[in-house]
XYZ file of C-alpha atoms in Angstrom:
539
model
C 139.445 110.787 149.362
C 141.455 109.164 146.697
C 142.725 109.629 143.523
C 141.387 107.948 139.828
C 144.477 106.218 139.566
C 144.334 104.768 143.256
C 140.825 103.822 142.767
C 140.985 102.320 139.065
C 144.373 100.374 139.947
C 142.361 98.851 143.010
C 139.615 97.891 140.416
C 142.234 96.304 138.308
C 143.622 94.514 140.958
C 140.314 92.658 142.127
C 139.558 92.537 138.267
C 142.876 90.460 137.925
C 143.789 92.583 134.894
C 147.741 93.405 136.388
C 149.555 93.086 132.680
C 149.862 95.997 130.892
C 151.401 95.897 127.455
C 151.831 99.332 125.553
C 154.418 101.717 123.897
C 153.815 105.090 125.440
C 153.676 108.359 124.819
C 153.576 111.688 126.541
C 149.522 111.464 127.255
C 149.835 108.249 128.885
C 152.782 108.833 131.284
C 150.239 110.286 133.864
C 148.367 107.054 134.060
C 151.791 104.804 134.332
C 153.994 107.495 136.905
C 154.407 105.515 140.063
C 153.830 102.587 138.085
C 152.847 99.661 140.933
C 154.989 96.724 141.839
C 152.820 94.148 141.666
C 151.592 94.800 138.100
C 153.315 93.956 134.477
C 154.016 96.358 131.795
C 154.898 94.472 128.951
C 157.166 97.507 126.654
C 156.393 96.465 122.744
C 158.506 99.279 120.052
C 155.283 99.927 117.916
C 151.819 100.036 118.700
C 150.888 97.123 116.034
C 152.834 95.048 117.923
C 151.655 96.578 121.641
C 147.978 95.010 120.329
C 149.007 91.717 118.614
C 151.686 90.719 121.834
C 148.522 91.525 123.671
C 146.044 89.663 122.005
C 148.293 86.494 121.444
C 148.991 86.646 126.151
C 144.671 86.760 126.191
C 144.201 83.897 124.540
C 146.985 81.757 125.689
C 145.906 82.798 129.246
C 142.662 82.819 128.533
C 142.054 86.008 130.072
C 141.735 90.040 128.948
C 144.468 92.129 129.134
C 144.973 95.746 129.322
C 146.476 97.153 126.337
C 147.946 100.881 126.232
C 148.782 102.927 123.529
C 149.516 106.239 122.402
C 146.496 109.015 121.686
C 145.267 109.702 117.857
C 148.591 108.533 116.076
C 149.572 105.550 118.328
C 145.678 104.327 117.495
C 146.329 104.553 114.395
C 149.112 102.767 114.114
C 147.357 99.404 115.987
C 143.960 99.628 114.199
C 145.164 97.026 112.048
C 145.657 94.622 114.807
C 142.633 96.275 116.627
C 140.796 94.634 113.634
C 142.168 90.929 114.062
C 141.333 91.371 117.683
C 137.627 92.112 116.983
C 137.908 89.040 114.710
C 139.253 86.310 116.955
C 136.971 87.668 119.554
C 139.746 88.566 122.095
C 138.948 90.463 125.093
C 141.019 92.985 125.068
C 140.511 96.264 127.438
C 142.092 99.163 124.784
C 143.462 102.396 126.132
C 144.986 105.286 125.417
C 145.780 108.829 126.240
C 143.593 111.841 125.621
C 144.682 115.731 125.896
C 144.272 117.598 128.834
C 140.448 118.211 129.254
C 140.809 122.097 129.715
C 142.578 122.344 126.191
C 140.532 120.103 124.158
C 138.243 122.958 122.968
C 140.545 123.987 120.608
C 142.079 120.380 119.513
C 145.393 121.047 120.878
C 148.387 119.368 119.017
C 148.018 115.225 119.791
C 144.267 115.122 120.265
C 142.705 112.208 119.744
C 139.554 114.128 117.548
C 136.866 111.900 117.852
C 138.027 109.534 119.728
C 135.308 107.473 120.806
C 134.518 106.943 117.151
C 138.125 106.260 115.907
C 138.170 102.175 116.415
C 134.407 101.854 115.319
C 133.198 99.258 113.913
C 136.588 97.166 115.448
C 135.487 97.733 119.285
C 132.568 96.161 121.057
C 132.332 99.649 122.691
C 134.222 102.838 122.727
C 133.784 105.816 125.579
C 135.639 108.594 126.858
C 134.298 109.381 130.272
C 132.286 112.593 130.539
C 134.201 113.076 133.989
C 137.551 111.793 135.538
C 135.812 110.582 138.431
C 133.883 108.190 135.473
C 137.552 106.619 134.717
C 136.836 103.315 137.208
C 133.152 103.063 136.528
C 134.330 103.243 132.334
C 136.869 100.446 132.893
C 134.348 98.228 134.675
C 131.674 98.246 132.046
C 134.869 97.830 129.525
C 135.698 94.772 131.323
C 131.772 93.057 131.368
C 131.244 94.241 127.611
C 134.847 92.574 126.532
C 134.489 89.070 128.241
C 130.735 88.679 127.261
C 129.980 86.619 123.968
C 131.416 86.960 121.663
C 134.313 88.470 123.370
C 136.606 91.200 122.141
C 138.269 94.235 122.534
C 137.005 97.771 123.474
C 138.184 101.319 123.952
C 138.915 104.075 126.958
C 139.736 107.398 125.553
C 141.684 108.853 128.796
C 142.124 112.296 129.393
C 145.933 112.568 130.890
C 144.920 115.285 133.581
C 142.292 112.791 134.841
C 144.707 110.528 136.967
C 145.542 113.118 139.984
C 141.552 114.383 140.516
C 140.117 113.230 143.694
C 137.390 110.884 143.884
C 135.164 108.827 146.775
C 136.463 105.520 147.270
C 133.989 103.755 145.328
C 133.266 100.176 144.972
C 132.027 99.495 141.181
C 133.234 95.966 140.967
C 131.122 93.618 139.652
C 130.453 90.546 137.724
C 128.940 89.413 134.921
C 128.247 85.821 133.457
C 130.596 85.081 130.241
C 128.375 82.304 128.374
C 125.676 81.826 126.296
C 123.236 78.726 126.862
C 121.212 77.130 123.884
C 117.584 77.886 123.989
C 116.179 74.211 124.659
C 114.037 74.247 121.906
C 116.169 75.466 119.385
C 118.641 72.800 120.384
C 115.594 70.286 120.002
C 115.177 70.864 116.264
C 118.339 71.081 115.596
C 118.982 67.526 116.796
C 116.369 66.266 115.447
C 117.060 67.718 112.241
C 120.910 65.937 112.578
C 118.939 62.571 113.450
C 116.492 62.585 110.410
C 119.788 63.802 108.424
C 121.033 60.635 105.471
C 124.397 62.280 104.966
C 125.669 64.957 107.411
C 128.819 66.864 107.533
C 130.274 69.111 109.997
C 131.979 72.165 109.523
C 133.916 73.566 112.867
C 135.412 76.627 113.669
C 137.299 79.066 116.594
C 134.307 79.330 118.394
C 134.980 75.844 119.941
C 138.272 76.176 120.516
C 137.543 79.288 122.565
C 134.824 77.839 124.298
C 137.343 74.350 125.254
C 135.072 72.692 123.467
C 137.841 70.134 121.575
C 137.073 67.356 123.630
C 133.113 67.893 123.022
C 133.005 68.644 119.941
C 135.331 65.001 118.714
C 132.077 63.156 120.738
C 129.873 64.653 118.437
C 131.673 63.833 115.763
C 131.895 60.612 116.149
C 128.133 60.042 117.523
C 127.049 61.728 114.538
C 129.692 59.719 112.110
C 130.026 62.583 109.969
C 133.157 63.955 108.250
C 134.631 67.221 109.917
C 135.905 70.060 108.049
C 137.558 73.361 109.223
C 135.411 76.485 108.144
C 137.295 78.665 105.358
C 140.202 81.118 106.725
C 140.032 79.355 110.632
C 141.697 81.387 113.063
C 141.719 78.069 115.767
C 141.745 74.559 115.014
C 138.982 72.902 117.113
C 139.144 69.254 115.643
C 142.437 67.229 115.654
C 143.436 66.713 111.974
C 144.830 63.408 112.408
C 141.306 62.212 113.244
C 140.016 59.515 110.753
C 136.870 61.777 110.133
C 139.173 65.299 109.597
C 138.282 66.392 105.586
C 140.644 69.349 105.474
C 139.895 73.422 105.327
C 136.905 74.319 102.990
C 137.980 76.477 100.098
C 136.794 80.134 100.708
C 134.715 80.675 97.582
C 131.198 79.854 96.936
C 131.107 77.347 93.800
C 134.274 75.221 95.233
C 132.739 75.061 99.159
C 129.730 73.623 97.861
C 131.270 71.353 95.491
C 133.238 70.264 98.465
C 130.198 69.701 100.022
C 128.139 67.464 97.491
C 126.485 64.650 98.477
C 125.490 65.861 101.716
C 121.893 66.690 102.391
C 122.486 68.477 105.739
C 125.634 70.953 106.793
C 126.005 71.906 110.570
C 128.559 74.768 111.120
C 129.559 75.079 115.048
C 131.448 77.895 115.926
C 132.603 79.196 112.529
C 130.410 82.027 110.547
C 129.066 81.296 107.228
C 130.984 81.146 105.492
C 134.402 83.577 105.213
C 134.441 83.787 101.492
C 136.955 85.536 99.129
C 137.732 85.791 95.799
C 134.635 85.195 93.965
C 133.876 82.325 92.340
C 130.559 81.872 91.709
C 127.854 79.088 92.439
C 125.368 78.064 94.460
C 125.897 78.232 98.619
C 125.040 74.957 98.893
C 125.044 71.601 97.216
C 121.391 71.074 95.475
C 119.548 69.158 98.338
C 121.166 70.332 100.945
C 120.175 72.759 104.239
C 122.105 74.764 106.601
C 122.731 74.595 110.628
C 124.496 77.209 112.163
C 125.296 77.786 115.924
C 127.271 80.766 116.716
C 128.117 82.924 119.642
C 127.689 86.037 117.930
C 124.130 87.577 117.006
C 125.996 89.452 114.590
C 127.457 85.974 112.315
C 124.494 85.040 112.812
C 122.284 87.618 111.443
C 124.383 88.713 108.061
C 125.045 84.183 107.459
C 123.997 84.113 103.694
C 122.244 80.840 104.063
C 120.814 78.220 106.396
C 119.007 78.667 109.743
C 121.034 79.947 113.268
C 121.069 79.468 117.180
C 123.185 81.452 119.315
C 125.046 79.887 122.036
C 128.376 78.976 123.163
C 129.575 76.142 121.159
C 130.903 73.688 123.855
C 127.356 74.746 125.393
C 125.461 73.858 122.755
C 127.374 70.914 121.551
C 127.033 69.605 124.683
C 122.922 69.301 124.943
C 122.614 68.253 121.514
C 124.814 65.187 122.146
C 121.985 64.334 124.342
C 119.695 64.608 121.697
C 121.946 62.860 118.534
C 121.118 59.082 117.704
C 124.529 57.494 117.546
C 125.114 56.265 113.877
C 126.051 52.676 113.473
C 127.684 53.017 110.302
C 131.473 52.447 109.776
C 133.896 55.127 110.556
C 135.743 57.229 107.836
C 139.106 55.781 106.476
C 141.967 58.430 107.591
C 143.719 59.579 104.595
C 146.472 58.542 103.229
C 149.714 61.026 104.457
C 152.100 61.219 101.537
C 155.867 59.571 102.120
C 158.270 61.762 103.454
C 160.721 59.892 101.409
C 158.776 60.733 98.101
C 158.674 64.281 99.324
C 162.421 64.151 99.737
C 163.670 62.313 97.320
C 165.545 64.624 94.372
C 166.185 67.085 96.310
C 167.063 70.191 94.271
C 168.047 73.540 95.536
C 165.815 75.975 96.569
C 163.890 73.210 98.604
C 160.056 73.391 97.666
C 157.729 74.619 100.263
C 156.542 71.397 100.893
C 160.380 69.796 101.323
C 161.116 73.005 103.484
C 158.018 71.350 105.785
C 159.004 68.185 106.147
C 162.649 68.532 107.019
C 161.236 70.693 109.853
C 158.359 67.642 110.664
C 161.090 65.261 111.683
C 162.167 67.295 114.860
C 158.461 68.439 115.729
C 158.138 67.945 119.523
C 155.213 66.163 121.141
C 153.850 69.600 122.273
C 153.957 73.003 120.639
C 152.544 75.912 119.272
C 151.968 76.512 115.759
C 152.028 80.328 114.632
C 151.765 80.948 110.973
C 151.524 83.506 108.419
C 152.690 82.536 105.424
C 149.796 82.510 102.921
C 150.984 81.012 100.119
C 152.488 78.139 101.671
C 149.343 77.296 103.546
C 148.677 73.875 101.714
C 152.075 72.750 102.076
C 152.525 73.428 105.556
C 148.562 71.749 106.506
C 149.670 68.376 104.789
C 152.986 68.072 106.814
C 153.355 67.093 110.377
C 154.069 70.470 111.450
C 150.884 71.936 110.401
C 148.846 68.711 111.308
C 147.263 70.006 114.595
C 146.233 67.213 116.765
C 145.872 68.994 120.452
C 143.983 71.659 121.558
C 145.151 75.332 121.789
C 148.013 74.799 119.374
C 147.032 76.767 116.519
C 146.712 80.358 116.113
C 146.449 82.880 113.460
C 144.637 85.725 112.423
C 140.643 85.434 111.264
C 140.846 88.887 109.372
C 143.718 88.288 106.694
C 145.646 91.060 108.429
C 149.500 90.369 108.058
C 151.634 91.797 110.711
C 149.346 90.109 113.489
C 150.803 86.606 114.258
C 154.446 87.838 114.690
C 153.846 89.706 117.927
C 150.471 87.400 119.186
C 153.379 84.893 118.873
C 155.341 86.908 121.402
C 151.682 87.669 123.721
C 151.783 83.077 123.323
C 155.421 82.653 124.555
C 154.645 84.755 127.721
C 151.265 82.850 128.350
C 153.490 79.639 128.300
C 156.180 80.707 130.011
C 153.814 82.099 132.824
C 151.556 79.485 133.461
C 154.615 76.697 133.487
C 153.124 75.202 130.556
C 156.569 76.273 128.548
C 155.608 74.993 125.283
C 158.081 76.074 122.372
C 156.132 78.523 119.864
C 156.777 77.917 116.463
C 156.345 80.765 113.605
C 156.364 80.274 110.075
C 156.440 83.246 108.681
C 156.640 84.542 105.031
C 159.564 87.066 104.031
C 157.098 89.467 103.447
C 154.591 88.953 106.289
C 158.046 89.381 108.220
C 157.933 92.889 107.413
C 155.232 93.664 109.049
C 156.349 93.234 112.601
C 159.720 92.469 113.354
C 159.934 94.947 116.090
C 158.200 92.183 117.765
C 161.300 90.124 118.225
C 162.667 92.516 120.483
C 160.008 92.271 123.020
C 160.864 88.447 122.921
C 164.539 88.753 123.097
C 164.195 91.153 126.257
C 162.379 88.796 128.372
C 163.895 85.376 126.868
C 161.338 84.143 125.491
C 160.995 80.563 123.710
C 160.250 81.310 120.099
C 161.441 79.431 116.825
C 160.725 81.551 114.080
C 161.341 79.850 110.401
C 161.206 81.870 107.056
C 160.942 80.464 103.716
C 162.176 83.137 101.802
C 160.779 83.354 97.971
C 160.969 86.841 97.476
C 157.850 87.998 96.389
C 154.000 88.227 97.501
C 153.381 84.691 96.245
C 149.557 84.588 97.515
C 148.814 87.423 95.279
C 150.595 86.039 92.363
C 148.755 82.935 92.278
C 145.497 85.824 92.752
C 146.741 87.493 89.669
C 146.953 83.924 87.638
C 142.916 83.327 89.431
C 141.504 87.217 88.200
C 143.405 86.986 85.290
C 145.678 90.426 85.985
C 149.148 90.306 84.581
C 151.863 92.412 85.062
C 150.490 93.619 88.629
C 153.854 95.551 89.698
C 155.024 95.683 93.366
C 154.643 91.891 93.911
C 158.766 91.118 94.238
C 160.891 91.438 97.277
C 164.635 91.343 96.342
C 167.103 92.263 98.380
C 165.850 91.913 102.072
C 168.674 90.308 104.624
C 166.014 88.673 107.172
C 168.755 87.550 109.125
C 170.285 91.018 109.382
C 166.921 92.164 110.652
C 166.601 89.365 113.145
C 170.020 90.604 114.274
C 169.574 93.405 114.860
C 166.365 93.073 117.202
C 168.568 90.676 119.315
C 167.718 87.425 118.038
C 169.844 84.494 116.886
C 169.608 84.146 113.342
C 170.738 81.993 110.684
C 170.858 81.210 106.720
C 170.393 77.339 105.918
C 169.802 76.213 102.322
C 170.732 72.787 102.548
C 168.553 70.279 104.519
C 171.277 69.165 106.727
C 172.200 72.696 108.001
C 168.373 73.029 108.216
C 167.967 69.992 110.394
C 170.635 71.103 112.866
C 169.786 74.674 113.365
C 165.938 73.684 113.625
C 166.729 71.093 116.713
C 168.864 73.070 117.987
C 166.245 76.324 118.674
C 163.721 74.066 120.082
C 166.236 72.453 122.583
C 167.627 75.663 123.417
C 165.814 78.806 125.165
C 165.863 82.253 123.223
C 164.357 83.553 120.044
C 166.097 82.504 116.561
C 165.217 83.262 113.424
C 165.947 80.973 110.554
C 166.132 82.121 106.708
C 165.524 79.308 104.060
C 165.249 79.989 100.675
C 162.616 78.536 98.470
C 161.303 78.042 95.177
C 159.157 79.961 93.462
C 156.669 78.251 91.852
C 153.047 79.720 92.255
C 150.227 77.548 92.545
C 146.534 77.851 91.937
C 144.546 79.599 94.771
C 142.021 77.111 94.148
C 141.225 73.402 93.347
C 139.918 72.377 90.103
């Protein structure tokens, strides 16, 4: 006979699942005493930040990872991560502790009531076993329902006393396949539907990118000599946006998407859902004329899409057999667009730099590889037309799918470790908004600890400057609580460990930039910046 814990840490062993990242508490020590030598536990100060290191390591490994926080409170405390997870489809195995089973008739103090319903409708699935001798058996079918499309996380509600109990040496490994094919003749009239089309247009998402579908989906692309957009609010960017057929990000509202859209007769979305739309603007979903292809990994997008017709399958999958189907186009290829002059950008400089200046002092040091975090939402348009935030390789592009802040600053941490273990070694940078930076700076600790390779810039305008420009869009002055005066960022990056600097002037900007990607360690640089609020949306 064996214990749970000898029999589940065997499972996890064969399952490849030896990283553990968590904060714990007093119902999880019994699961982590004796805590093996040949797995990882990754120690992250709050449990936000346990999920989003977590979720960042899975997808720069490619991989799930065990994530382990405390009972009712310590879920509570990463639901909102829990929620980008589900989002961005990352596999992530979620547990945490549960009271002892002989007490939990009377909720004893730290019970997790409920627990199997607490991360609904964020989890894939969510169990407590009925018996500790379930625990392996419960972490196997947690492992098949997480990597299965679409991917993401689930929940194990673990009793603490379970651990010791003695159990048969069972074998419940098994496997499962990860991938959805196209149905053929689905894929059949959808090709033909592309061939017959006068004026396609192509509208990509994270799907893609998760399936390593960049190189596959640029073919298409140019077989079908259509112009590529990014789907509204894209969590990946599966389409390098130097390519002479890249359009930009669609505007996430339904009268300017399908104005963006006009003059098309035919719209094929691949991997994105349709569409993510917020605020309201009204209008029609699609340009008059036009139709709707979607292919999707999840039944779900594709079920609640307001328009157009649907195939699930895995993107690369699908994008694969209908490039055996497309008629290459003859036509001439798109003109890339015209970049604007970094010297026309730079030239007056006035102090605070603009958002846009801030970007391209920081574009003249951008390394041939690197990872792009950001969460700065009202510098989004700025930072996409600059050569930082001009994605041109694969998996260099991450952010959060739900509109969550307080995700990116730890999966920024989970993307360091993924390049520093697989030799890759990438530097990760992080532009992060003063008050997005307030979500997670915990975070920065975990980095620090293990010396990780993180550059983390902040243009500082102190305020919420996406909801301002809302406020100007819904027409709702006077909306208090939207300043943020009198927060020392570099004080806070201090204090966590990291080096951290103020630079206002572009020369002290352009030193202390090169200098954190040539160097190893976390900083943190403050720049202050001016705060003019633009419209959310295009005329």
């Amino acid at each position: 006979m064996k214990t749970v814990r000898e029999v589940t840490f065997d499972l996890l062993r064969r399952l490849d699942l030896t990283t553990i990242v968590g904060n714990p508490g007093s119902t999880e020590e019994t699961f982590l005493k004796n805590f093996p030598e040949d797995f990882n536990y990754i120690l992250a100060l709050q449990e936000c930040s346990v999920v989003g290191i977590a979720d960042g390591l899975s997808q720069g490994l490619k991989k799930p990872v065990i994530v382990n926080v405390h009972t009712g409170a310590g879920m509570g405390n990463a639901m909102g991560c829990i929620l980008s997870a589900f989002v961005n489809k990352t596999p992530l195995i979620i547990t945490a502790g549960q009271q002892t089973r002989d007490m939990l008739l009377s909720e004893p103090f730290l019970t997790n009531v409920e627990a199997a319903n607490f991360p609904k409708p964020w989890v894939k699935w969510s169990h407590e076993p009925a018996r500790a001798q379930d625990v392996p058996g419960a972490f196997m079918r947690a492992y098949a329902t997480a990597i299965q499309q679409p991917a993401g996380p689930v929940f194990l509600s673990l009793p603490l006393d379970d651990w010791d109990q003695e159990m048969e040496d069972i074998d419940v490994y098994r496997t499962t396949s990860t991938r959805t094919a196209p149905d053929p003749t689905r894929i059949t009239e959808f090709a033909a539907r592309i061939n017959q089309s006068k004026n396609p247009v192509l509208v990509y998402g994270g799907d893609i990118a998760r399936s390593n579908g960049w190189d596959e989906g640029i073919t298409l692309a140019e077989m079908v000599n259509a112009p590529v957009w990014n789907g509204p609010f894209s969590e990946r960017i599966s389409f390098p946006e130097n390519h002479p057929l890249f359009k930009g990000a669609l505007p996430a509202a339904i009268g300017p998407l399908s104005k963006a859209l006009h003059g098309h007769d035919l719209v094929v979305v691949i991997g994105a859902p349709v569409f993510r739309y917020y605020p309201w603007v009204a209008g029609d979903y699609l340009p008059s004329g036009a139709t709707l292809l979607q292919i999707t990994d999840s039944p779900y997008e594709a079920a609640k899409a307001v328009v157009g017709d649907s195939l699930v399958s895995d993107s690369k999958l699908a994008i694969i057999e209908l490039s055996k189907l497309i008629t290459p186009r003859n036509t001439q290829p798109h003109a890339a667009p015209e970049s604007t002059s970094k010297s026309i950008i730079l030239e007056d400089i006035k102090y605070p730099l603009t958002a846009e200046q801030l970007f391209a002092v920081l574009s003249e040091h951008v390394p041939e590889d690197y990872i792009l975090v950001q969460e700065s939402p009202s510098n989004i348009p700025e930072l996409s037309r600059s050569r930082l935030g001009t994605i041109c390789k694969p998996d260099s592009y991450y952010t959060m799918g739900s509109g969550g802040l307080g995700w990116d600053m730890p999966a920024a941490v989970g993307l360091a470790f993924a390049e520093k273990w697989s030799g890759r070694n990438r530097p990760v940078i992080v532009i992060m908004g003063d008050g997005s930076f307030q979500y997670s700076p915990q975070a920065i600790w975990t980095a620090v600890q293990h010396g990780l390779h993180i550059t983390i810039v902040v243009p500082k305008n102190e305020e919420y400057g996406i909801l301002k420009s809302f406020a100007l869009l819904e027409e709702t002055p006077n909306v208090p609580g939207l300043d943020l005066p009198g927060i020392d960022i570099v004080s806070l990056a201090k204090g966590y460990g990291a080096k951290a600097h103020y630079a206002e002037k572009t020369e002290d900007i352009h030193d202390l930039f090169k200098k954190a990607l040539d160097s190893k360690g976390v900083t943190v640089i403050e720049v202050p910046i001016d705060k003019h609020i633009h419209a959310l949306l295009d005329d």
